[in-house]
Amino acid sequence: MENTYLLSVIKQLNYFKSLADQTFERLTDEELNWQFSKETNSIATIAKHISGNMLSRWTNMFTEDGEKIWRERDTEFEHEFLSKDNLKSIWKKGWDCFFEAINALTDEDLERIIHIRNEPHRVVDAINRQMAHYPYHIGQIVLIGIQIKGADWQSLSIPKGASDSFNEAKFKDAKS
């Protein structure tokens, strides 16, 4: 693949996926299924929703609407206890579908029209839509993980109070 836009999409979404993956690894089955209240979603529910969205949007995207008739979106938000292994399997299935579809695209495909809920979108616009949607929910996943672990949480980026030392290490070498 030579398209720098698509390479950037893959790089960015792999980064966000890794944040969720690391959060999953830090939590128990019970913590992955914890809800603040009945009105809020657990990490497992959010991950199930993202996967369902990916499977719907990216399966046969040129020949079928992105909101598949077989998708049961409302059930994605029903709380059900998922083991970490089951959750990771659901998560992987969605991401595999997404990356398979993105990796198959050509430059010409980016301008093709696909439909989501019967509304036309250029493929590039559909990708951009998901570039906002997936990190939005992954931020929720990480935040819930932080809330659950509290002081035991290990930062996924630059820890509080460590910006100076982080930057010092980054700028000690010449630009590459």
C-alpha positions in Angstrom: 0.0 0.0 0.0 1.4 3.3 -1.1 -1.4 5.7 0.0 -0.1 7.8 2.8 -3.6 8.6 4.0 -4.5 4.9 4.4 -1.1 4.2 6.0 -1.8 7.0 8.5 -5.3 5.6 9.3 -3.8 2.2 10.0 -1.1 3.7 12.2 -3.4 5.9 14.1 -6.1 3.2 14.7 -3.5 0.6 15.7 -2.3 3.1 18.3 -5.8 3.6 19.7 -6.5 -0.1 19.5 -3.3 -0.7 21.6 -4.6 1.6 24.3 -7.7 -0.5 24.7 -5.7 -3.7 24.5 -3.4 -2.5 27.3 -6.5 -1.5 29.3 -8.0 -5.0 28.9 -4.8 -6.6 30.1 -4.7 -4.6 33.3 -8.3 -5.6 34.3 -10.0 -8.7 35.6 -13.1 -10.2 34.1 -15.2 -8.5 36.8 -13.5 -5.1 36.2 -14.1 -5.4 32.4 -17.8 -5.8 33.1 -18.1 -3.2 35.8 -20.7 -0.5 35.3 -20.9 2.8 37.2 -24.7 2.6 37.0 -27.4 0.8 35.1 -27.4 3.7 32.6 -23.7 3.5 31.8 -21.7 1.0 29.7 -19.0 -1.4 30.9 -15.8 -1.7 29.0 -17.0 -5.1 27.7 -20.2 -3.4 26.4 -18.3 -0.6 24.7 -15.9 -3.1 23.1 -18.8 -5.2 21.9 -20.4 -2.1 20.3 -17.2 -1.1 18.5 -16.7 -4.6 17.1 -20.4 -4.7 16.0 -20.0 -1.4 14.3 -16.8 -2.5 12.5 -18.4 -5.8 11.3 -21.4 -3.9 10.0 -19.6 -1.0 8.3 -16.7 -2.9 6.7 -18.2 -6.2 5.6 -19.1 -6.1 1.9 -18.9 -2.3 2.0 -19.2 -1.8 -1.7 -22.2 -4.1 -2.2 -24.2 -3.7 1.0 -25.3 -0.8 3.2 -23.0 -0.2 6.2 -25.9 -0.8 8.6 -26.4 -4.5 8.0 -29.8 -6.0 8.3 -28.2 -8.7 10.5 -26.7 -6.2 12.9 -28.6 -6.0 16.2 -27.1 -2.7 17.4 -29.4 -2.4 20.5 -28.2 -5.7 21.8 -24.6 -4.5 21.7 -25.6 -2.2 24.6 -27.3 -4.9 26.6 -25.1 -5.7 29.6 -23.9 -9.3 29.5 -20.9 -10.7 31.4 -18.0 -11.4 29.1 -14.8 -13.2 30.1 -11.6 -11.4 29.1 -10.9 -14.2 26.5 -14.4 -13.9 25.0 -14.2 -10.1 25.0 -10.8 -10.2 23.2 -12.2 -12.7 20.6 -15.1 -10.3 19.9 -12.7 -7.4 19.8 -10.3 -9.1 17.4 -13.0 -10.1 15.0 -14.1 -6.5 14.5 -10.6 -5.2 14.1 -9.6 -8.0 11.7 -12.6 -7.0 9.6 -11.7 -3.3 9.6 -8.0 -3.8 8.8 -8.8 -6.3 6.1 -11.2 -3.8 4.4 -8.8 -0.9 4.8 -5.8 -2.9 3.5 -7.7 -3.9 0.4 -8.5 -0.3 -0.6 -7.0 1.5 -3.6 -6.6 5.2 -4.2 -9.6 5.1 -6.5 -11.7 3.3 -3.9 -11.4 6.4 -1.6 -13.7 8.4 -3.9 -16.2 5.6 -4.4 -19.7 6.0 -2.8 -20.9 3.6 -0.2 -24.0 3.8 1.9 -24.5 3.9 5.7 -28.1 3.8 6.8 -29.0 4.6 3.2 -27.0 7.8 3.2 -24.2 8.1 0.6 -20.6 8.6 1.8 -17.4 8.7 -0.1 -15.2 5.9 1.3 -12.7 8.6 2.6 -15.6 10.2 4.5 -16.7 6.9 6.0 -13.2 6.3 7.2 -13.0 9.7 8.7 -16.3 9.1 10.5 -14.8 6.0 12.1 -11.5 7.7 12.9 -13.6 9.9 15.3 -16.0 7.1 16.4 -13.5 4.4 17.5 -11.1 6.7 19.5 -14.1 8.3 21.2 -15.1 5.0 22.6 -11.6 3.9 23.3 -11.2 7.0 25.4 -14.2 5.8 27.4 -12.6 2.4 27.8 -9.4 3.9 29.2 -11.2 6.3 31.4 -13.2 3.5 33.0 -10.0 1.5 33.5 -8.4 4.5 35.3 -11.5 4.9 37.4 -11.5 1.2 38.4 -7.8 1.0 39.2 -7.4 4.5 40.8 -3.9 5.0 42.2 -2.9 1.5 40.9 -3.4 2.6 37.3 -0.2 2.7 35.2 -0.2 5.5 32.6 -0.5 4.5 29.0 1.3 7.7 27.9 3.4 10.3 29.8 2.6 10.0 33.5 1.5 13.0 35.5 4.5 15.1 36.6 6.9 13.3 34.1 6.7 15.6 31.1 10.1 17.3 31.7 12.0 14.0 32.0 10.1 12.5 29.0 10.9 15.5 26.8 14.5 15.5 28.0 14.9 11.9 26.9 13.2 12.7 23.5 15.3 15.8 22.8 18.8 14.5 23.9 19.4 12.9 20.5 19.5 14.6 17.1 16.4 14.4 14.9 16.2 11.3 12.9 
